[in-house]
CSV table of C-alpha atoms and ligand atoms in Angstrom, one decimal:
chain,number,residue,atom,x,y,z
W,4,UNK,CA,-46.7,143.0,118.3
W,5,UNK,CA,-42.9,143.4,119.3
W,6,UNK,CA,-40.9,142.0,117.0
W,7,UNK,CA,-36.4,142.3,117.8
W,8,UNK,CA,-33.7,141.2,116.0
W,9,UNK,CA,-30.6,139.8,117.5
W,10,UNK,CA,-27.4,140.4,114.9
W,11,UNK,CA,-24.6,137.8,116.2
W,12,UNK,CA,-21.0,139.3,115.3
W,13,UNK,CA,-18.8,138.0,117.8
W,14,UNK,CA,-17.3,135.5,115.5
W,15,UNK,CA,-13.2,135.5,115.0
W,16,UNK,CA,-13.1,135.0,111.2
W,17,UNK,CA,-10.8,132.3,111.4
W,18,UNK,CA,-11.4,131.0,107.7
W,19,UNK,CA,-11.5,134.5,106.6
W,20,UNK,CA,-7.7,135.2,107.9
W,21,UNK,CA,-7.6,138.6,108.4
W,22,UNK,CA,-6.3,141.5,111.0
W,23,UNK,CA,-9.4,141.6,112.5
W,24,UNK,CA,-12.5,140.4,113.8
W,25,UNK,CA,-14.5,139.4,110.3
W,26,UNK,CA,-17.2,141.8,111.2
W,27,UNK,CA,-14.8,144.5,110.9
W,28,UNK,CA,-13.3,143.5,107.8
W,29,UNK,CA,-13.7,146.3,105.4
W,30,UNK,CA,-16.5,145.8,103.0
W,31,UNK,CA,-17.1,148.6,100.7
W,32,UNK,CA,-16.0,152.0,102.6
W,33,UNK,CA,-17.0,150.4,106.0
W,34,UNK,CA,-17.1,147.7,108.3
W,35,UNK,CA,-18.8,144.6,106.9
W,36,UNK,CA,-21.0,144.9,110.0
W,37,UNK,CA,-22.6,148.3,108.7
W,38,UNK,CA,-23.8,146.4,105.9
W,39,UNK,CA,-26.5,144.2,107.7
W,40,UNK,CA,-27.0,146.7,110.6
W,41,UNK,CA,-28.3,149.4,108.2
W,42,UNK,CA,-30.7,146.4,106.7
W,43,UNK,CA,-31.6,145.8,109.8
W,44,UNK,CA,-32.7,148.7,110.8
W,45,UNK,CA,-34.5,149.8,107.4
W,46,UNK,CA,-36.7,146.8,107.9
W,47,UNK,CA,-40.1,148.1,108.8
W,48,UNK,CA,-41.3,145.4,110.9
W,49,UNK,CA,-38.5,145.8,113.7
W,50,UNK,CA,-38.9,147.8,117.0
W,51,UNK,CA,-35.3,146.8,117.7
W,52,UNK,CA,-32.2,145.4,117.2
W,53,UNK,CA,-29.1,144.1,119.6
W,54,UNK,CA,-25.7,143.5,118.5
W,55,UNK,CA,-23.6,140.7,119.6
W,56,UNK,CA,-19.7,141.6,119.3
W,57,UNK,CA,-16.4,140.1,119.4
W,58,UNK,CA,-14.9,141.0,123.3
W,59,UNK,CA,-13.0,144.0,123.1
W,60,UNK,CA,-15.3,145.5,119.9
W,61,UNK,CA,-18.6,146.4,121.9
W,62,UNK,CA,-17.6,150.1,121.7
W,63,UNK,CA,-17.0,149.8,117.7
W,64,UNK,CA,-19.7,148.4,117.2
W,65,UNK,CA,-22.1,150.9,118.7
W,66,UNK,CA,-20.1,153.7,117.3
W,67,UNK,CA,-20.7,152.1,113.9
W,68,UNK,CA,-24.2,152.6,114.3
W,69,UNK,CA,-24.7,155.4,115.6
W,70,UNK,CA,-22.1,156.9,112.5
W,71,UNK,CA,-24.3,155.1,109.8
W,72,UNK,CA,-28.1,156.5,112.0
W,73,UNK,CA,-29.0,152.4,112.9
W,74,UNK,CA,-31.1,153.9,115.5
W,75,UNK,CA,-32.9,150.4,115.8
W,76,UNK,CA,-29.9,149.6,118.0
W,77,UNK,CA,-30.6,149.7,121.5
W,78,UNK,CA,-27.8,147.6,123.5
W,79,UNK,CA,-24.3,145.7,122.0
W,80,UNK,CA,-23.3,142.7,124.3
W,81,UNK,CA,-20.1,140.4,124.4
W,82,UNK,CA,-19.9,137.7,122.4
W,83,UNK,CA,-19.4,134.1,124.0
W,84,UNK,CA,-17.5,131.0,122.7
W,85,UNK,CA,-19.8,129.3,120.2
W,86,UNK,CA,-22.4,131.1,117.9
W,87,UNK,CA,-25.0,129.8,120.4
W,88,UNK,CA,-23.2,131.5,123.3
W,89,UNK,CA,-23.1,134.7,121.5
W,90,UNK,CA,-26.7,134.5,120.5
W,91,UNK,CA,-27.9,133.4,124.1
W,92,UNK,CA,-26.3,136.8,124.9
W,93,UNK,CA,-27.8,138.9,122.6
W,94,UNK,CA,-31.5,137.2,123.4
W,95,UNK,CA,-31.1,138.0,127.0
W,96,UNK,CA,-31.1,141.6,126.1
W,97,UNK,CA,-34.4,141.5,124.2
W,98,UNK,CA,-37.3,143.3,126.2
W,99,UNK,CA,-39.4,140.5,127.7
W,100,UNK,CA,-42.2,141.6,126.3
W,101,UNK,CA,-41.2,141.1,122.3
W,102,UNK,CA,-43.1,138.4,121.0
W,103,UNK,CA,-40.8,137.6,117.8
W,104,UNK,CA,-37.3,137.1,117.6
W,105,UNK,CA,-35.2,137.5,114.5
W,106,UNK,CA,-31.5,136.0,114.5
W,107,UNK,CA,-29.3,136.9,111.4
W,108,UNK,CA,-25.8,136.3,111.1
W,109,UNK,CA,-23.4,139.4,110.5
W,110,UNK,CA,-21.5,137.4,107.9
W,111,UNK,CA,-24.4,137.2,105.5
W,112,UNK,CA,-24.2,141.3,105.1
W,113,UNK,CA,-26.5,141.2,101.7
W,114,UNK,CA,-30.2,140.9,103.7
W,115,UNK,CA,-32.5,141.4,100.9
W,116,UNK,CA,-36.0,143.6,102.1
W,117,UNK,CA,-38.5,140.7,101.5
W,118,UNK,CA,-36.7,138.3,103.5
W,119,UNK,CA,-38.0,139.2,106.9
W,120,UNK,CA,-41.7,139.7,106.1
W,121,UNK,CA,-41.9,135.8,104.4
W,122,UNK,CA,-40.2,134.9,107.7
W,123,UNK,CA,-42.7,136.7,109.8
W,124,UNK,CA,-46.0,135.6,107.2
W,125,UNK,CA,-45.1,131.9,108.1
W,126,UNK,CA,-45.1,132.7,112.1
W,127,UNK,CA,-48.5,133.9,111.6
W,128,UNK,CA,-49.4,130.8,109.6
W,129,UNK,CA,-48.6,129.1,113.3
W,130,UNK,CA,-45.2,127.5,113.2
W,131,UNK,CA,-42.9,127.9,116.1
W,132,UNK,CA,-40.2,129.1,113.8
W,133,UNK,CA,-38.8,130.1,110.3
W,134,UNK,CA,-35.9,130.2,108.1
W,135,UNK,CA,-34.9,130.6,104.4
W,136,UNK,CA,-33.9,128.0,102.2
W,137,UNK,CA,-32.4,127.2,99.2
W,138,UNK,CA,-33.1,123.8,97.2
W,139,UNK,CA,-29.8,122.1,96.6
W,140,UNK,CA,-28.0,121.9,92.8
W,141,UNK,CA,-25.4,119.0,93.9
W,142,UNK,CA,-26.3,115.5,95.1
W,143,UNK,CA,-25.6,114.7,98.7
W,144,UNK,CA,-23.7,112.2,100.1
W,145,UNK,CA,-22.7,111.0,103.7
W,146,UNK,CA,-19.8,109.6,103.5
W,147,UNK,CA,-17.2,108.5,106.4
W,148,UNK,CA,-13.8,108.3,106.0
W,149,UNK,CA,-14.0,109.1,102.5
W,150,UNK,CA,-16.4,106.0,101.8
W,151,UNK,CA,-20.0,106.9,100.9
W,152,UNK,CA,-22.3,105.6,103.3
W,153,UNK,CA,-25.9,106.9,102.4
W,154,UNK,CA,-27.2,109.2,99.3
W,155,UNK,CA,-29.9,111.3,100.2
W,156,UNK,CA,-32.9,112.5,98.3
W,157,UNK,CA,-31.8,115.6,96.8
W,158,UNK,CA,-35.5,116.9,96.3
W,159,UNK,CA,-36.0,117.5,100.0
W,160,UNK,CA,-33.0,118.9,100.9
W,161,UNK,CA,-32.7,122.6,101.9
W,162,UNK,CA,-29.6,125.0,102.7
W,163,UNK,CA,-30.4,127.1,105.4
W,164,UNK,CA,-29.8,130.9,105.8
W,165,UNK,CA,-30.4,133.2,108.3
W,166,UNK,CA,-32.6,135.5,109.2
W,167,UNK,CA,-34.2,133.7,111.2
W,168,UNK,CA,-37.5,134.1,112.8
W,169,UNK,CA,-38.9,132.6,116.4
W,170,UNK,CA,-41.7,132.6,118.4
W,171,UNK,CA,-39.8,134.3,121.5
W,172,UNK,CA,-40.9,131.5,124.0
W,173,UNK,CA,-40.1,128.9,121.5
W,174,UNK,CA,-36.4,130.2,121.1
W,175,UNK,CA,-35.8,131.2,124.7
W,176,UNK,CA,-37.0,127.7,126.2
W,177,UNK,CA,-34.5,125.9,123.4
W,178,UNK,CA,-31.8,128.2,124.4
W,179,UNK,CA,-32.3,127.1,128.0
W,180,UNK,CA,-31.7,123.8,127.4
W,181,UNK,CA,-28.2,122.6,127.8
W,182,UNK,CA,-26.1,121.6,124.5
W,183,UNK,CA,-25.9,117.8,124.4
W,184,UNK,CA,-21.9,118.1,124.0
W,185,UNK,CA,-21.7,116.1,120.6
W,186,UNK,CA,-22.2,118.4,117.5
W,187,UNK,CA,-21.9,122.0,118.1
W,188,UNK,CA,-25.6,123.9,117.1
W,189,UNK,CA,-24.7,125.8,113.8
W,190,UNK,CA,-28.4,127.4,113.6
W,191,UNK,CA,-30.9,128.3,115.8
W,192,UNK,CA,-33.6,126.7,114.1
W,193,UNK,CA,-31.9,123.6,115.1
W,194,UNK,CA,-32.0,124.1,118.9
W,195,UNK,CA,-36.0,124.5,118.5
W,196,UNK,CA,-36.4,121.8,116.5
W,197,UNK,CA,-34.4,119.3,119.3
W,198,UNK,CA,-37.1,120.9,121.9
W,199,UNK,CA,-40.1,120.2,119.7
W,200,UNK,CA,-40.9,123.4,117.9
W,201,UNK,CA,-42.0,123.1,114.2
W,202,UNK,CA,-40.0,125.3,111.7
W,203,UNK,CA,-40.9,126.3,108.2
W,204,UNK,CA,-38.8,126.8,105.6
W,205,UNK,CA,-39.7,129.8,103.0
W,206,UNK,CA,-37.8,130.9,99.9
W,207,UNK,CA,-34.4,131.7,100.7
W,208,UNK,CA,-32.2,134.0,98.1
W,209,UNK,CA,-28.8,133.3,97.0
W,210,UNK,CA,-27.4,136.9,98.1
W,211,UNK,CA,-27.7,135.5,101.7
W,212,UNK,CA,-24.8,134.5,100.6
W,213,UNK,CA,-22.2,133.7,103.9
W,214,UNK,CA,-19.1,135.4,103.9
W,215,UNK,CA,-16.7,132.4,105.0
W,216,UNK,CA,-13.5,132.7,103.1
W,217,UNK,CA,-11.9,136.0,101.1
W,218,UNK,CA,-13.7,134.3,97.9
W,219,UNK,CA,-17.2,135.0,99.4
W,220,UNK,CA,-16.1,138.5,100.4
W,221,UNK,CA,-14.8,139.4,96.9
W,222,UNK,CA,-18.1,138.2,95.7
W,223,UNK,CA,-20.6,140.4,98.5
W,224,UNK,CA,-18.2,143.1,97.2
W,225,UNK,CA,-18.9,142.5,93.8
W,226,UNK,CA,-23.0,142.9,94.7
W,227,UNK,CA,-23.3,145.6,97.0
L,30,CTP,N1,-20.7,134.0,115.7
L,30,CTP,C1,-20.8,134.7,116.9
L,30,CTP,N2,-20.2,134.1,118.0
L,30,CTP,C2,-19.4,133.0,117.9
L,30,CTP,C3,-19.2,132.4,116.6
L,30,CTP,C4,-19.9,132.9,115.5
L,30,CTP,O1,-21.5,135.7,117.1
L,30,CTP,N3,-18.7,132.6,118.9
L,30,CTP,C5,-21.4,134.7,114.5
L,30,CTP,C6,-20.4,135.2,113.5
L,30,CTP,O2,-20.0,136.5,113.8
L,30,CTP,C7,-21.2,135.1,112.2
L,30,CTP,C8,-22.2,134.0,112.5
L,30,CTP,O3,-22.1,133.7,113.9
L,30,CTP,O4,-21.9,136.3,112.0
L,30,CTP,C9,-21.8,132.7,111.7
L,30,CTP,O5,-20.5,132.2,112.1
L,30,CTP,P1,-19.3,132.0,111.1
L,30,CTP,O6,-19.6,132.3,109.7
L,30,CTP,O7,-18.7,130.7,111.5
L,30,CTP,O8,-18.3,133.2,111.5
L,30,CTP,P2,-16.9,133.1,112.4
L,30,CTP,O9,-17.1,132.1,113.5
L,30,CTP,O10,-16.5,134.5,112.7
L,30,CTP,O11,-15.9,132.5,111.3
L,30,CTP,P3,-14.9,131.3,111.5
L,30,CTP,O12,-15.7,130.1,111.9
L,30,CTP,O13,-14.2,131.2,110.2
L,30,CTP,O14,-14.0,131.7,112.6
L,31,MG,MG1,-17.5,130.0,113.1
Protein backbone atom coordinates (compact mmCIF):
# COMPACT_ATOMS: atom_id res chain seq x y z
CA UNK A 1 0.00 0.00 0.00
CA UNK A 2 1.17 3.70 -0.88
CA UNK A 3 0.68 5.77 1.66
CA UNK A 4 1.95 10.11 0.99
CA UNK A 5 1.79 12.86 2.99
CA UNK A 6 1.00 16.37 1.88
CA UNK A 7 2.71 19.15 4.40
CA UNK A 8 0.78 22.56 3.66
CA UNK A 9 3.25 25.58 4.37
CA UNK A 10 2.07 28.21 2.22
CA UNK A 11 0.43 30.08 4.94
CA UNK A 12 1.51 34.06 5.63
CA UNK A 13 1.60 34.03 9.41
CA UNK A 14 -0.41 36.83 9.76
CA UNK A 15 -1.23 36.28 13.56
CA UNK A 16 2.20 35.35 14.03
CA UNK A 17 3.66 38.93 12.78
CA UNK A 18 6.83 38.29 11.77
CA UNK A 19 9.55 39.07 8.75
CA UNK A 20 8.70 36.07 7.14
CA UNK A 21 6.55 33.43 6.02
CA UNK A 22 5.65 31.46 9.56
CA UNK A 23 7.18 28.44 8.18
CA UNK A 24 10.41 30.03 8.10
CA UNK A 25 10.21 31.55 11.33
CA UNK A 26 13.17 30.28 13.27
CA UNK A 27 12.44 27.57 15.56
CA UNK A 28 15.25 26.16 17.42
CA UNK A 29 18.49 26.52 14.97
CA UNK A 30 16.20 26.21 11.84
CA UNK A 31 13.28 26.90 10.05
CA UNK A 32 10.10 25.91 11.92
CA UNK A 33 9.37 23.90 8.74
CA UNK A 34 12.47 21.45 9.41
CA UNK A 35 10.71 20.50 12.38
CA UNK A 36 7.67 18.58 10.89
CA UNK A 37 9.57 17.73 7.62
CA UNK A 38 12.17 15.63 9.56
CA UNK A 39 8.89 13.87 11.45
CA UNK A 40 7.67 13.36 8.39
CA UNK A 41 10.07 11.71 6.90
CA UNK A 42 11.17 9.52 10.09
CA UNK A 43 7.70 8.11 9.97
CA UNK A 44 7.98 4.55 8.78
CA UNK A 45 4.72 4.12 7.12
CA UNK A 46 5.39 6.95 4.34
CA UNK A 47 6.74 6.30 0.79
CA UNK A 48 6.53 10.13 0.31
CA UNK A 49 6.07 13.47 1.14
CA UNK A 50 5.16 16.94 -0.86
CA UNK A 51 5.64 20.28 0.46
CA UNK A 52 3.28 23.03 -0.14
CA UNK A 53 5.14 26.64 0.08
CA UNK A 54 4.44 30.13 0.40
CA UNK A 55 5.12 31.66 -3.54
CA UNK A 56 8.49 32.74 -3.82
CA UNK A 57 9.84 29.95 -0.98
CA UNK A 58 9.59 26.72 -3.23
CA UNK A 59 13.39 26.76 -3.58
CA UNK A 60 13.82 27.14 0.46
CA UNK A 61 11.93 24.88 1.11
CA UNK A 62 13.55 22.00 -0.84
CA UNK A 63 16.87 23.17 0.15
CA UNK A 64 15.74 22.76 3.66
CA UNK A 65 15.35 19.28 3.10
CA UNK A 66 17.68 18.19 1.37
CA UNK A 67 20.22 20.16 4.20
CA UNK A 68 18.36 18.27 7.09
CA UNK A 69 18.41 14.41 4.58
CA UNK A 70 14.20 14.56 4.32
CA UNK A 71 14.69 12.33 1.52
CA UNK A 72 10.87 11.50 1.67
CA UNK A 73 10.54 14.73 -0.21
CA UNK A 74 9.85 14.23 -3.72
CA UNK A 75 8.29 17.59 -5.22
CA UNK A 76 7.52 21.31 -3.34
CA UNK A 77 4.56 23.18 -5.11
CA UNK A 78 3.07 26.85 -4.66
CA UNK A 79 0.82 27.53 -2.28
CA UNK A 80 -2.72 28.95 -3.29
CA UNK A 81 -5.00 31.50 -1.41
CA UNK A 82 -6.79 29.46 1.25
CA UNK A 83 -5.40 26.34 3.19
CA UNK A 84 -7.66 24.34 0.80
CA UNK A 85 -6.06 25.87 -2.32
CA UNK A 86 -2.68 25.07 -1.07
CA UNK A 87 -3.62 21.56 -0.16
CA UNK A 88 -5.44 20.96 -3.52
CA UNK A 89 -1.94 21.69 -4.82
CA UNK A 90 0.07 19.64 -2.97
CA UNK A 91 -2.61 16.50 -3.58
CA UNK A 92 -2.32 16.98 -7.28
CA UNK A 93 1.31 15.99 -6.98
CA UNK A 94 0.65 12.75 -5.17
CA UNK A 95 1.44 9.66 -7.50
CA UNK A 96 -2.03 8.37 -8.61
CA UNK A 97 -1.47 5.29 -7.52
CA UNK A 98 -1.10 6.07 -3.44
CA UNK A 99 -3.90 4.78 -1.80
CA UNK A 100 -3.66 6.97 1.55
CA UNK A 101 -3.20 10.52 1.93
CA UNK A 102 -1.87 12.19 5.04
CA UNK A 103 -2.40 16.16 5.40
CA UNK A 104 -0.59 17.82 8.39
CA UNK A 105 -0.22 21.32 8.91
CA UNK A 106 3.41 22.88 9.09
CA UNK A 107 2.33 25.03 12.03
CA UNK A 108 1.81 22.16 14.35
CA UNK A 109 5.87 21.35 14.02
CA UNK A 110 5.78 18.89 17.34
CA UNK A 111 4.21 15.51 15.32
CA UNK A 112 4.58 12.91 17.89
CA UNK A 113 5.62 9.07 16.25
CA UNK A 114 2.40 7.29 17.25
CA UNK A 115 0.22 9.79 15.72
CA UNK A 116 0.21 8.51 12.12
CA UNK A 117 -0.05 4.82 12.78
CA UNK A 118 -3.59 5.43 15.03
CA UNK A 119 -4.55 7.49 12.04
CA UNK A 120 -3.83 4.76 9.52
CA UNK A 121 -5.24 1.72 12.19
CA UNK A 122 -8.67 3.51 11.96
CA UNK A 123 -8.53 3.62 7.93
CA UNK A 124 -8.12 0.01 8.04
CA UNK A 125 -11.00 -0.38 10.46
CA UNK A 126 -13.00 1.08 7.19
CA UNK A 127 -13.69 4.76 7.62
CA UNK A 128 -13.15 7.15 4.81
CA UNK A 129 -11.03 9.26 6.91
CA UNK A 130 -9.20 10.14 10.27
CA UNK A 131 -8.07 12.75 12.53
CA UNK A 132 -6.83 13.43 16.08
CA UNK A 133 -8.82 14.84 18.74
CA UNK A 134 -8.77 16.32 21.89
CA UNK A 135 -11.87 16.27 24.42
CA UNK A 136 -12.59 19.84 25.36
CA UNK A 137 -11.82 21.32 29.22
CA UNK A 138 -14.06 24.63 28.73
CA UNK A 139 -17.82 24.68 28.06
CA UNK A 140 -18.93 25.79 24.70
CA UNK A 141 -21.15 28.33 23.79
CA UNK A 142 -22.55 29.77 20.41
CA UNK A 143 -23.13 32.97 20.97
CA UNK A 144 -24.04 35.90 18.30
CA UNK A 145 -23.31 39.26 18.91
CA UNK A 146 -22.10 38.63 22.22
CA UNK A 147 -25.52 36.92 23.36
CA UNK A 148 -25.38 33.19 23.94
CA UNK A 149 -27.58 31.48 21.68
CA UNK A 150 -27.08 27.63 22.30
CA UNK A 151 -24.68 25.58 24.88
CA UNK A 152 -23.53 22.50 23.55
CA UNK A 153 -22.78 19.14 25.19
CA UNK A 154 -19.31 19.45 26.16
CA UNK A 155 -18.91 15.51 26.32
CA UNK A 156 -18.99 15.13 22.61
CA UNK A 157 -17.13 17.75 21.54
CA UNK A 158 -13.59 17.23 20.02
CA UNK A 159 -10.72 19.71 18.92
CA UNK A 160 -9.31 18.65 15.89
CA UNK A 161 -5.54 18.33 14.82
CA UNK A 162 -3.84 17.43 11.97
CA UNK A 163 -2.36 14.86 10.67
CA UNK A 164 -4.76 13.79 8.97
CA UNK A 165 -5.46 10.63 7.18
CA UNK A 166 -7.76 9.87 3.86
CA UNK A 167 -8.77 7.34 1.79
CA UNK A 168 -7.09 8.99 -1.54
CA UNK A 169 -10.46 8.79 -3.48
CA UNK A 170 -12.35 9.98 -0.61
CA UNK A 171 -10.13 13.21 -0.31
CA UNK A 172 -9.61 13.87 -3.96
CA UNK A 173 -13.51 13.59 -4.94
CA UNK A 174 -14.18 16.21 -1.86
CA UNK A 175 -11.40 18.39 -3.05
CA UNK A 176 -13.14 18.37 -6.52
CA UNK A 177 -16.10 19.74 -5.28
CA UNK A 178 -16.49 23.42 -5.44
CA UNK A 179 -16.37 25.53 -1.94
CA UNK A 180 -19.98 26.52 -1.19
CA UNK A 181 -18.61 30.34 -0.71
CA UNK A 182 -19.99 30.78 2.98
CA UNK A 183 -17.43 29.57 5.62
CA UNK A 184 -14.02 29.01 4.49
CA UNK A 185 -12.97 24.94 5.05
CA UNK A 186 -10.36 25.12 7.97
CA UNK A 187 -9.73 21.11 7.84
CA UNK A 188 -9.81 18.60 5.42
CA UNK A 189 -11.73 16.32 7.24
CA UNK A 190 -14.48 18.72 6.80
CA UNK A 191 -14.59 18.76 3.00
CA UNK A 192 -15.11 14.76 3.18
CA UNK A 193 -17.46 14.89 5.60
CA UNK A 194 -19.81 17.61 3.28
CA UNK A 195 -19.37 14.82 0.39
CA UNK A 196 -20.42 11.90 2.58
CA UNK A 197 -17.31 10.28 3.86
CA UNK A 198 -17.32 8.96 7.43
CA UNK A 199 -14.29 10.22 9.67
CA UNK A 200 -13.06 8.85 12.91
CA UNK A 201 -11.69 10.63 15.44
CA UNK A 202 -8.59 8.86 17.49
CA UNK A 203 -6.60 10.17 20.45
CA UNK A 204 -5.15 13.39 19.61
CA UNK A 205 -2.02 14.80 21.86
CA UNK A 206 -1.72 18.12 23.16
CA UNK A 207 1.96 18.70 21.52
CA UNK A 208 -0.05 19.04 18.18
CA UNK A 209 -0.12 22.04 19.59
CA UNK A 210 -0.75 24.98 16.57
CA UNK A 211 1.68 27.58 16.38
CA UNK A 212 -0.77 30.64 15.84
CA UNK A 213 0.58 33.51 17.77
CA UNK A 214 4.39 34.17 19.27
CA UNK A 215 2.83 32.58 22.60
CA UNK A 216 2.46 29.14 20.90
CA UNK A 217 5.90 29.52 19.38
CA UNK A 218 7.62 30.28 22.69
CA UNK A 219 5.81 27.26 24.01
CA UNK A 220 6.88 24.57 20.82
CA UNK A 221 10.22 26.16 21.69
CA UNK A 222 10.06 25.32 25.10
CA UNK A 223 9.32 21.33 24.09
CA UNK A 224 11.48 20.53 21.32
N1 LIG B 1 -1.81 27.17 4.89
C1 LIG B 1 -1.44 26.98 3.56
N2 LIG B 1 -1.95 27.82 2.60
C2 LIG B 1 -2.78 28.83 2.94
C3 LIG B 1 -3.17 29.02 4.28
C4 LIG B 1 -2.65 28.17 5.26
O1 LIG B 1 -0.65 26.08 3.25
N3 LIG B 1 -3.23 29.64 1.98
C5 LIG B 1 -1.22 26.28 5.92
C6 LIG B 1 -0.32 27.03 6.89
O2 LIG B 1 0.99 27.15 6.34
C7 LIG B 1 -0.38 26.18 8.14
C8 LIG B 1 -1.76 25.53 8.05
O3 LIG B 1 -2.24 25.73 6.72
O4 LIG B 1 0.62 25.19 8.17
C9 LIG B 1 -2.74 26.13 9.06
O5 LIG B 1 -2.95 27.50 8.77
P1 LIG B 1 -2.75 28.68 9.80
O6 LIG B 1 -2.33 28.16 11.13
O7 LIG B 1 -3.93 29.59 9.69
O8 LIG B 1 -1.43 29.41 9.22
P2 LIG B 1 -1.33 30.80 8.45
O9 LIG B 1 -2.45 30.92 7.49
O10 LIG B 1 0.06 30.87 7.95
O11 LIG B 1 -1.47 31.84 9.66
P3 LIG B 1 -2.41 33.14 9.69
O12 LIG B 1 -3.82 32.64 9.49
O13 LIG B 1 -2.15 33.74 11.03
O14 LIG B 1 -1.94 34.03 8.55
MG1 LIG C 1 -4.51 31.04 8.22
Amino acid sequence: MSIWAVLVAAGRGERLGGDRPKAFVRLGQLPLLAEPLRRLDECEALDGVVVVAPEGWEEPAILLAEEIGASKVTACVTGGETRTDSVRAGVAEVPVDAEVIVVHDAARPLLPPDVVPRLLEALGEGFDGAVPGVALADTVKRASDGVVAETLPRSELVTVQTPQAFQAGALRSALERPDDGLVPATDCASLVEANGGRVRVVAGDERLLKVTTPADLERVNAWL
